[in-house]
Short mmCIF file of C-alpha atoms in Angstrom, two decimals:
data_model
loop_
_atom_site.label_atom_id
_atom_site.label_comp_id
_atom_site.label_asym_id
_atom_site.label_seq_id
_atom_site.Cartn_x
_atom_site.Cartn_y
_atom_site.Cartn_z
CA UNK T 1 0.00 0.00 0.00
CA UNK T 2 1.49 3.23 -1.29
CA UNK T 3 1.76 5.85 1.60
CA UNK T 4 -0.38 9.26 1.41
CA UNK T 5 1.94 12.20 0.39
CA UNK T 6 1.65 14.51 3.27
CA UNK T 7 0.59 17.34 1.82
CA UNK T 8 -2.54 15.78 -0.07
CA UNK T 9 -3.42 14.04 3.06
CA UNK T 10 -3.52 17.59 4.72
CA UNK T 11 -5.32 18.68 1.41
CA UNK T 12 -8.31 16.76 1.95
CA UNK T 13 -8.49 17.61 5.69
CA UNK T 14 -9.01 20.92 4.09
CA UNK T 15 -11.81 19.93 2.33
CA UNK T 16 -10.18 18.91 -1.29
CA UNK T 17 -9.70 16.47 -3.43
CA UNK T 18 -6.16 15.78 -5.27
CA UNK T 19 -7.06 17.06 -8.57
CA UNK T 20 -3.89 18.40 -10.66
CA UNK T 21 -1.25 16.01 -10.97
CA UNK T 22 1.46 16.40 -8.31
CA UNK T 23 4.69 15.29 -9.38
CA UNK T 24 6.72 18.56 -8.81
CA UNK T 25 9.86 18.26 -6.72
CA UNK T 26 11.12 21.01 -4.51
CA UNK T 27 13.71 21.95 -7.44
CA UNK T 28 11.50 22.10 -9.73
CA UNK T 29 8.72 24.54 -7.33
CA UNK T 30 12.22 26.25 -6.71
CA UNK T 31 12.74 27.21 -10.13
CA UNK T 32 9.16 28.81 -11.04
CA UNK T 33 9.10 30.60 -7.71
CA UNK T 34 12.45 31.63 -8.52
CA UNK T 35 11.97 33.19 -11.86
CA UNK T 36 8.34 34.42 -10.60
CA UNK T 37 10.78 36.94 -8.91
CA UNK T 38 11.59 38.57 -11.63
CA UNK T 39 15.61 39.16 -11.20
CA UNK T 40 15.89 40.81 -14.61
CA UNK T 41 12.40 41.69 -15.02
CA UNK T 42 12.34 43.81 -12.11
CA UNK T 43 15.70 45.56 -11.97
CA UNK T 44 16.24 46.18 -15.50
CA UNK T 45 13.54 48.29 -16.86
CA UNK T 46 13.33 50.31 -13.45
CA UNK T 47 17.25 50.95 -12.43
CA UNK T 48 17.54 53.99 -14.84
CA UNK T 49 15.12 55.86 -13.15
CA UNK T 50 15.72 54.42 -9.82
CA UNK T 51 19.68 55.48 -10.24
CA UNK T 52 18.75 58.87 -11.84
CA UNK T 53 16.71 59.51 -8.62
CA UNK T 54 19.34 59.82 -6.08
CA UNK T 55 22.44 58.59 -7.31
CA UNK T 56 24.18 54.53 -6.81
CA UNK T 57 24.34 54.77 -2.98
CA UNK T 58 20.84 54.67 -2.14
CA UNK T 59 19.83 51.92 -5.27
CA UNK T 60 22.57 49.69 -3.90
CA UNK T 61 22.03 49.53 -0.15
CA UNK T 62 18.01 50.03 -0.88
CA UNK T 63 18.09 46.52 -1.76
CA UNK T 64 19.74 45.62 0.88
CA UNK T 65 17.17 47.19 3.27
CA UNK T 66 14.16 45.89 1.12
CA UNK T 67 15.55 42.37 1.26
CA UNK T 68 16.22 42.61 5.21
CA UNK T 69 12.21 43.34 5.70
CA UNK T 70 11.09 41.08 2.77
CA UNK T 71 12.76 38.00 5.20
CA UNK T 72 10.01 38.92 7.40
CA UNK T 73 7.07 38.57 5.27
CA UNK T 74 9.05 35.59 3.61
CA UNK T 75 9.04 33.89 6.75
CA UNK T 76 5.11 35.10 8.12
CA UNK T 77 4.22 33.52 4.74
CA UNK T 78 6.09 30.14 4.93
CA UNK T 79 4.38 29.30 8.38
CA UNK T 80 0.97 29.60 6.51
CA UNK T 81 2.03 27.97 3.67
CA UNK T 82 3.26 24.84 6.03
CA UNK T 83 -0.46 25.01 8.00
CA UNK T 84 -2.48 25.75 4.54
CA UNK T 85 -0.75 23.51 1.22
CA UNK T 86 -3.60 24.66 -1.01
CA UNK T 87 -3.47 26.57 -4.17
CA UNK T 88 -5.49 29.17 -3.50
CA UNK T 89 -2.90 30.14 -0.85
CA UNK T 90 -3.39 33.65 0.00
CA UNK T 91 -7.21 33.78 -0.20
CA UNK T 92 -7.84 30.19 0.95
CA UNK T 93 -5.59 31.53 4.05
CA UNK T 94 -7.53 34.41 4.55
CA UNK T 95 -10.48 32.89 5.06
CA UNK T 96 -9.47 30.02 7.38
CA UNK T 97 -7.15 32.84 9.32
CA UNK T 98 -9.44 35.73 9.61
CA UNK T 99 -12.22 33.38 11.46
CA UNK T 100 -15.99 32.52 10.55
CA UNK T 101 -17.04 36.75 10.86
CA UNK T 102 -14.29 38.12 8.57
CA UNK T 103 -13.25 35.11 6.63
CA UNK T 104 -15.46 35.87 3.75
CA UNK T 105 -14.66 39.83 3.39
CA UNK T 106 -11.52 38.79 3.75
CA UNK T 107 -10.68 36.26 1.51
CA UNK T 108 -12.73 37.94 -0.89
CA UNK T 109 -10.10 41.21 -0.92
CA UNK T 110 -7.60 39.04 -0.87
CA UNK T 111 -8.46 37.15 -3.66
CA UNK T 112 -8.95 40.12 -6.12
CA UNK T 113 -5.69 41.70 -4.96
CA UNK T 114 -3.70 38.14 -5.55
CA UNK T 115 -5.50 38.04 -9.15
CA UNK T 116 -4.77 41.44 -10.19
CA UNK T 117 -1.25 41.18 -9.00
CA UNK T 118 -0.45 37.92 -10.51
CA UNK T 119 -1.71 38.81 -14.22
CA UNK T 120 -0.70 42.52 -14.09
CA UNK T 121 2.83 40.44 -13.65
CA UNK T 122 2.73 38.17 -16.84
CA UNK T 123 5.21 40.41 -18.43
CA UNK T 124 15.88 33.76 -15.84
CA UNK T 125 17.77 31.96 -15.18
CA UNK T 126 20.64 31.34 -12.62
CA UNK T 127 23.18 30.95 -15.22
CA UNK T 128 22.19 33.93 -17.54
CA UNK T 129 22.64 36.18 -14.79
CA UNK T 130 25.90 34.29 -13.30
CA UNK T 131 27.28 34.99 -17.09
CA UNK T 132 26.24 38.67 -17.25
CA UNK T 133 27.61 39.59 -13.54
CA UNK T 134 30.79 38.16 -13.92
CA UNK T 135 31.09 39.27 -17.41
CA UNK T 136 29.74 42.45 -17.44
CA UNK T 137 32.59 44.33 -15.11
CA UNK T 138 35.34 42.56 -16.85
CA UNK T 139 34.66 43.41 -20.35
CA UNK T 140 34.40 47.53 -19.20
CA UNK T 141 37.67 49.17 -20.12
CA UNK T 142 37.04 51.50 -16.53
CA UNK T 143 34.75 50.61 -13.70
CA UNK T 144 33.73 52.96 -10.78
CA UNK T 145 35.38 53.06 -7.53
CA UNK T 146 33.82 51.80 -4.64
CA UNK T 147 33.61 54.88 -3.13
CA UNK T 148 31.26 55.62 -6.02
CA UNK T 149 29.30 52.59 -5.84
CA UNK T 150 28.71 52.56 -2.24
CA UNK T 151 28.60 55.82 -1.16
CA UNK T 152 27.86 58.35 -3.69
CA UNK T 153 24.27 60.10 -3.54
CA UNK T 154 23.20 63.03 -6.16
CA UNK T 155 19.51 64.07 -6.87
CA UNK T 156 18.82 64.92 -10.12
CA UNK T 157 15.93 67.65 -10.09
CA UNK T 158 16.43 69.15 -13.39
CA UNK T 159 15.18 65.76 -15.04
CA UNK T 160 12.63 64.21 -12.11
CA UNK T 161 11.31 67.61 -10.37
CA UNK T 162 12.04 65.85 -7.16
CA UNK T 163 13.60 68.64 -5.16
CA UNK T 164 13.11 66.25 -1.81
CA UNK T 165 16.07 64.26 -0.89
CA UNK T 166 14.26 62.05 1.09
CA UNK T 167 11.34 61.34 -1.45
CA UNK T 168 13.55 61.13 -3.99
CA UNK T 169 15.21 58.01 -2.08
CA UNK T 170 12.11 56.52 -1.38
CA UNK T 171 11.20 56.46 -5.10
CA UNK T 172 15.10 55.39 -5.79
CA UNK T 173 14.50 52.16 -4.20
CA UNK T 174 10.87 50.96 -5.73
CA UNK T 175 13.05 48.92 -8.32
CA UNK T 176 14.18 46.61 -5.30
CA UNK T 177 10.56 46.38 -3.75
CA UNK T 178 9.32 45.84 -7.15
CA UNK T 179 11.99 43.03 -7.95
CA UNK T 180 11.48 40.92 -4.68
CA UNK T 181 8.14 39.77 -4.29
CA UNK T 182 6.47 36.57 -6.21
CA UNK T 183 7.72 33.70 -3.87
CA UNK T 184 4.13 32.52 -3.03
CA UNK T 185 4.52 31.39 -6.42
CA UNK T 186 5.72 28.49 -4.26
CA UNK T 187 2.20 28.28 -2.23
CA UNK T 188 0.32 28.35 -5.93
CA UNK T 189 2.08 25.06 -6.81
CA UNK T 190 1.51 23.30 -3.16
CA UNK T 191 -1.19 20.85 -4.55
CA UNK T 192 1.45 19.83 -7.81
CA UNK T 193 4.48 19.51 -5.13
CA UNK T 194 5.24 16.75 -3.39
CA UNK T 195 4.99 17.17 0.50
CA UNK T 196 4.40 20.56 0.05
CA UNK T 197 3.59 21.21 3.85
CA UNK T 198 7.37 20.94 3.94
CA UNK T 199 8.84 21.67 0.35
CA UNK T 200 6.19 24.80 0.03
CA UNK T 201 7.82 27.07 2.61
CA UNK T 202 11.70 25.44 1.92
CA UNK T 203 10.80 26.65 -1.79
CA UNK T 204 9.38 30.28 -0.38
CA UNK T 205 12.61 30.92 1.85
CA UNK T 206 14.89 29.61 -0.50
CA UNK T 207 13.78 31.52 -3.60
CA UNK T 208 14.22 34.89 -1.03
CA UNK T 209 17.85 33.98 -0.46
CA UNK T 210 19.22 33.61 -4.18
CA UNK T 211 16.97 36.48 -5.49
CA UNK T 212 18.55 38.90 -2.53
CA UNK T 213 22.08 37.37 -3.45
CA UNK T 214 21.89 37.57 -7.06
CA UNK T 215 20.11 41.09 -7.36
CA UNK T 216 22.33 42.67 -5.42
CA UNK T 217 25.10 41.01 -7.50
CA UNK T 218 23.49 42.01 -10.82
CA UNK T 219 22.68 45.81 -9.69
CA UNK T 220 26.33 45.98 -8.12
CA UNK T 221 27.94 44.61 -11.79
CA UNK T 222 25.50 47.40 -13.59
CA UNK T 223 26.74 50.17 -11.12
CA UNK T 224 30.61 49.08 -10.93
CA UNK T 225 30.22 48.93 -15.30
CA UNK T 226 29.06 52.74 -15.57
CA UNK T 227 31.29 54.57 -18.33
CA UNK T 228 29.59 57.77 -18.22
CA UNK T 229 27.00 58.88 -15.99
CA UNK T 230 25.60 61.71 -17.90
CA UNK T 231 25.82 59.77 -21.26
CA UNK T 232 23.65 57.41 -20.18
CA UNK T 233 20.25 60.15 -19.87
CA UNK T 234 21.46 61.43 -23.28
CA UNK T 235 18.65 61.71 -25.75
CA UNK T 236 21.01 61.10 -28.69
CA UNK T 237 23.17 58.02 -27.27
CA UNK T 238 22.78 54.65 -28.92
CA UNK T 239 19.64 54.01 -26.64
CA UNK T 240 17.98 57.33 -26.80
CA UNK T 241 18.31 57.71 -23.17
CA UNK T 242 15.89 55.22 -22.46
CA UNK T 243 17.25 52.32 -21.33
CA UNK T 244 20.40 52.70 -19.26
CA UNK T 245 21.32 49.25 -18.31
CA UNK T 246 21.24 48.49 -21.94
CA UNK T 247 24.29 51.72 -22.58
CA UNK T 248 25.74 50.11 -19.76
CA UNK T 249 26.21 46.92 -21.72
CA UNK T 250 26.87 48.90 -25.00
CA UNK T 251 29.09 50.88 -23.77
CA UNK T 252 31.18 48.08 -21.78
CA UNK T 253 31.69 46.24 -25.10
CA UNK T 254 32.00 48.74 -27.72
CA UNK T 255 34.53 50.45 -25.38
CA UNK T 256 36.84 47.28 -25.12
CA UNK T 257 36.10 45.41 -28.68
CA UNK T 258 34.76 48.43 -31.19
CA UNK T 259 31.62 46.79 -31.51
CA UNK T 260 28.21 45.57 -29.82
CA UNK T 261 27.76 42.28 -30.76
CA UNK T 262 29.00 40.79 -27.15
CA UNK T 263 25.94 43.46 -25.60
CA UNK T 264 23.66 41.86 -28.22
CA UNK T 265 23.92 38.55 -26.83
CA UNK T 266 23.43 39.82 -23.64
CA UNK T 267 20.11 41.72 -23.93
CA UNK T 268 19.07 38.03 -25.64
CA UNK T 269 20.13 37.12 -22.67
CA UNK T 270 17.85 39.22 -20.91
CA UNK T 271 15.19 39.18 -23.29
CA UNK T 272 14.85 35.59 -22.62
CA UNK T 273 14.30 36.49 -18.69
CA UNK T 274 11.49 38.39 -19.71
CA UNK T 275 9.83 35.19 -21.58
CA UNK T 276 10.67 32.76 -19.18
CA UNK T 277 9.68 35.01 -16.29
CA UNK T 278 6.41 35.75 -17.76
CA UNK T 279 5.85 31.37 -18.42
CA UNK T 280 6.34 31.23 -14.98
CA UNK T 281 4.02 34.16 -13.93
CA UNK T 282 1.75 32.88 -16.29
CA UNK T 283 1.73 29.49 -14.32
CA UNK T 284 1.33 30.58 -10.66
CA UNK T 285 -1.86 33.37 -12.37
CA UNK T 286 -3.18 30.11 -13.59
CA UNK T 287 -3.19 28.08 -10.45
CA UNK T 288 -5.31 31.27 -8.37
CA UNK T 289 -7.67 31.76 -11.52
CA UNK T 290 -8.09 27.75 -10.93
CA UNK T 291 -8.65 27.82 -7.64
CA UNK T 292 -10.62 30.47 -7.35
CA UNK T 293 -12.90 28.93 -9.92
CA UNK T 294 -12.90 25.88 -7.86
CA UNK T 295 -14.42 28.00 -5.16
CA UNK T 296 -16.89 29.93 -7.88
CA UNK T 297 -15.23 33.00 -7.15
CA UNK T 298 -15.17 34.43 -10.48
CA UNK T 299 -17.41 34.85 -13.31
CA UNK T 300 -17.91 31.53 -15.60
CA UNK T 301 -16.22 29.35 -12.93
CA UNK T 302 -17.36 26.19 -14.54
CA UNK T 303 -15.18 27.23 -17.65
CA UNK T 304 -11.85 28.11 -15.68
CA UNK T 305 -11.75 25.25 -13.33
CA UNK T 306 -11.62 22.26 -16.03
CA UNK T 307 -8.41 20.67 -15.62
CA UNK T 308 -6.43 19.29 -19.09
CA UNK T 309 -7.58 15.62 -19.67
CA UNK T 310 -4.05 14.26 -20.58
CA UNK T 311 -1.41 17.04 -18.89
CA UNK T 312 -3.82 17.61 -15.80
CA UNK T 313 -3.33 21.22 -15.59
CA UNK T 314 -5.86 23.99 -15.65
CA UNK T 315 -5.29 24.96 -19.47
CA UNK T 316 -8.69 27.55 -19.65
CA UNK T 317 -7.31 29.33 -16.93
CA UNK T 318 -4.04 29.80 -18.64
CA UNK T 319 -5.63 31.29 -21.79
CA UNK T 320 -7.40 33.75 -19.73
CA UNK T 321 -4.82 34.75 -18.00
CA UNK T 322 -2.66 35.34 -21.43
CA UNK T 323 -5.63 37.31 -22.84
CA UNK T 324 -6.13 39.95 -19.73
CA UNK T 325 -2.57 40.50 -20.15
CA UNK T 326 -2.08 41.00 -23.61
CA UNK T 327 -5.14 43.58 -23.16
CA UNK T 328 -3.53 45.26 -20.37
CA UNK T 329 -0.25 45.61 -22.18
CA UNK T 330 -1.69 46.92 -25.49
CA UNK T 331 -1.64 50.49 -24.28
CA UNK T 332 1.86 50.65 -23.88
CA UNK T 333 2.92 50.44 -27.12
CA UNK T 334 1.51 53.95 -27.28
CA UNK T 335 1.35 55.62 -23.65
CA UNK T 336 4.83 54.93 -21.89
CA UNK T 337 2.78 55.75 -18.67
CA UNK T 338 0.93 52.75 -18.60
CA UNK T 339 3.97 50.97 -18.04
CA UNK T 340 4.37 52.57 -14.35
CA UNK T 341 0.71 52.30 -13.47
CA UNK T 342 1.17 48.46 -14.37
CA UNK T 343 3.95 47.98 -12.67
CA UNK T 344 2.40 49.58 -9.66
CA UNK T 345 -0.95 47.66 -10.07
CA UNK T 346 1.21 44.56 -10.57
CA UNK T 347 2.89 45.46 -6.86
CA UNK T 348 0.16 46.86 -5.05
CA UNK T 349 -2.55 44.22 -5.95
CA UNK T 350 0.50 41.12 -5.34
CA UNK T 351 2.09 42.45 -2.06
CA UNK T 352 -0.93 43.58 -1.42
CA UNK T 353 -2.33 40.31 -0.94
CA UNK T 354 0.55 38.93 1.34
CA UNK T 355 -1.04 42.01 3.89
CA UNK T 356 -4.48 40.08 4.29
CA UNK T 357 -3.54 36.68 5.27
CA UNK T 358 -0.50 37.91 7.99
CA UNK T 359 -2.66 40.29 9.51
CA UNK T 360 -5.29 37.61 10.24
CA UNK T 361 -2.29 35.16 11.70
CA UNK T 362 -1.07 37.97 13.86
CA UNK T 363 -4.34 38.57 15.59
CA UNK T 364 -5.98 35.08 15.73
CA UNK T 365 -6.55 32.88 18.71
CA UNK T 366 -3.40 30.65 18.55
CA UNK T 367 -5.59 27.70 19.97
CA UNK T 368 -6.69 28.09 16.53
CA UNK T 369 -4.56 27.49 14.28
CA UNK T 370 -3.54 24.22 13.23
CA UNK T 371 0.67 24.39 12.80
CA UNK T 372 2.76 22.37 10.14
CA UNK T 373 5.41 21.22 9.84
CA UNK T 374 7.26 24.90 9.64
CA UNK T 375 5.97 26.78 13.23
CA UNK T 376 6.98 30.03 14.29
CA UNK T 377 5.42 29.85 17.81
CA UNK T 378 6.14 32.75 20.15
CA UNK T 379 7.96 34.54 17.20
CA UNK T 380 4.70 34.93 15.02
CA UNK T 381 3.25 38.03 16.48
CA UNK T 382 7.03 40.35 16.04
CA UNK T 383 7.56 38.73 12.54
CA UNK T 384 3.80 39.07 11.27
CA UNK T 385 3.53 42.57 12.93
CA UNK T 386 7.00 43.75 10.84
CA UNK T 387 5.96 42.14 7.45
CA UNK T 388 2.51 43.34 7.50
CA UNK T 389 4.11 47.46 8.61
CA UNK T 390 6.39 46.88 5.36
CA UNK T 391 3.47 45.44 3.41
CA UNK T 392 1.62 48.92 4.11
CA UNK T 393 4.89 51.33 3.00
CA UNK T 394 5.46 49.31 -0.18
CA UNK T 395 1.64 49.39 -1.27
CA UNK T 396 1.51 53.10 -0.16
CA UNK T 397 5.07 54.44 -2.13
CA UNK T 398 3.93 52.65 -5.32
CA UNK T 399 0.62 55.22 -5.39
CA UNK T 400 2.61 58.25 -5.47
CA UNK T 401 3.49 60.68 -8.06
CA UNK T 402 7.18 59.58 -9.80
CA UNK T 403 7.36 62.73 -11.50
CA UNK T 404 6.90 66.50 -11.18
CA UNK T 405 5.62 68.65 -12.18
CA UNK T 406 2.25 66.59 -12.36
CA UNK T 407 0.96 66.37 -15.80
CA UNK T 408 -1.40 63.86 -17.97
CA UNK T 409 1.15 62.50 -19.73
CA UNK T 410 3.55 61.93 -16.02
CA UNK T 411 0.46 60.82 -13.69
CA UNK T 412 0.79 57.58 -11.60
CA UNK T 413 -2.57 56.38 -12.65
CA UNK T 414 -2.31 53.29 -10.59
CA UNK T 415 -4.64 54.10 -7.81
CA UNK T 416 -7.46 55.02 -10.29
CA UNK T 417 -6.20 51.79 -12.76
CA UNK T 418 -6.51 49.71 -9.28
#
């Protein structure tokens, strides 16, 4: 007789039946929740902007402080994740959390938030970036002192109208708090993983770790690489101004060889983040659109929750999760804007969700809750108190204006978007 895996036997105490096929080691969950996180994806199409705020100091030791407090919610989350091996994760744990009165409201804002996140966020891996932040200072014919990388701060109000040197940090370090979140990718893939109770919050630490280690590396190979500061904003370099780390590489290899092929296979490089980033995206959006369904949540649920006959995944779900996105993106290709109020609807609506669930574990009876196999005890109410404070700055700094003076064409529409 073939033993139970442990975290389908705790998925039918929860009221489920073992319906997607799970075959998923914790490598594999690794891997999507991994890329979910978005180490090029984040960093690269926001570190222009974040370094033109205030300068290489505060983008290089902002991650540092956003990874610090991301541990926290890292952590809260795991716990759940242990307790809770369910797809639905955040808004399944919201309701169970938050108690019979305000499990429904609950779950229900949670829910939206986690779906709006996730497919705002369809939009590499370990050895693409390895390549590029090892390669990247050594091809430069100069690189920047440290004293320059670590330490040097300079606003830049002619070009931002941010005359505030405080604000203007704050908004210098939304590329790090936009590049470390998507680990409950982990939690989607619970009911595909094999004892998930355990492997779901191993996956959710681990994937914290590497992304802190290897987006610091990758921000501190970009910074160390700059050639020319001011070239880089210049309207008539090689990238019209527009996309710095891209000069960065440009400039690295023409400098040294005469030529940009070497920066060409890089951005392929990169480019290839962005696809496999979005796959995996794509599959944790699936998983919440699926269980959600399962729950008749959403519109049409009948429709979303049918599972593939042969490959046992929910392939309806994935379609409509490509087709929002593709909607949502079309703007773009005309209104640069849209890009920012995406990428704060992405944040908002995903971190967002982390708040509901944590918040509900801090202030529950402890008698309660049922603990797995990962148990924070006495520590709970300190580490859920910390990650939820941080949840509320990072949803609140991704509202605000990113440039002044105000105008229709530099408006964060994200609040009215959201």
């Amino acid at each position: 007789m073939v033993e139970m895996d442990s975290g389908e036997k705790r998925l039918n105490e929860l009221g489920y039946k073992q319906e997607l096929r799970r075959e998923m080691t914790l490598f594999k969950t690794l891997a999507i929740s991994f890329s979910t996180m978005t180490l090029f994806t984040g960093i690269t199409p926001l570190y222009g902007s974040s370094l033109l705020y205030a300068g290489p100091a505060s983008l290089v030791w902002g991650w540092v402080v956003v990874s610090f407090f991301t541990w926290f919610v890292g952590i809260a989350m795991a716990e759940i994740c242990s307790s809770f091996p369910t797809t639905g994760s955040l808004y399944f744990w919201a309701a169970h959390l938050a108690g019979p009165v305000w499990g429904p409201f609950a779950s229900w804002c949670c829910a939206w938030l986690e779906a709006i996140g996730l497919i705002a966020g369809i939009g590499t891996q370990v050895i693409g970036g390895s390549v590029i932040v090892i390669m990247l200072p050594l091809v430069s014919l100069t690189t920047k002192p440290a004293s320059y990388v670590f330490t040097h701060f300079e606003t830049a109000p002619d070009s931002t109208g941010i005359t505030s040197k405080a604000y203007a940090v704050i908004l210098s370090i939304l590329v790090s708090q936009y590049s470390l979140y998507g680990y409950d990718a982990a939690a989607h893939l619970t009911e595909e993983t094999k004892g998930a109770d355990r492997n779901g919050p191993i996956a959710i630490l681990s994937s914290i770790g590497i992304i802190s280690v290897f987006g610091w590396a990758y921000i501190l190979a970009l910074t160390f690489s700059i050639q020319d500061f001011n070239y880089l904003y210049d309207a008539g370099n090689e990238t019209a101004g527009a996309f710095v780390p891209a000069q960065i590489l440009y400039d690295a290899f023409h400098g040294r060889y005469n030529n940009s092929a070497g920066a060409i296979v890089l951005l392929f490089v990169i480019w290839g983040s962005f696809f496999f980033g979005g796959l995996s995206i794509t599959t944790s959006a699936a998983r919440v659109v699926y269980a959600l369904s399962r729950d008749k949540g959403i519109p049409f649920s009948s429709i979303w929750r049918k599972i593939h006959p042969k490959h046992k995944v929910p392939a309806n779900a994935v379609w409509l999760c490509a087709a929002i996105c593709i909607l949502l993106g079309l703007p773009i290709l005309k209104v640069n804007v849209v890009f920012t109020a995406i990428t704060s609807i992405c944040t908002v609506g995903w971190v967002g969700g982390y708040a509901v669930p944590i918040f509900a574990r801090m202030v529950m009876a402890e008698k309660r809750f049922k603990p797995g196999p990962f148990y924070l005890g006495r520590a709970r109410r300190p580490i859920c108190l910390v990650a939820f404070l941080w949840i509320c700055y990072t949803c609140s700094v991704f509202l605000l204006p990113t440039l002044y003076p105000i105008k229709w064409d530099t408006f964060n529409y994200a609040p009215v978007a959201l």
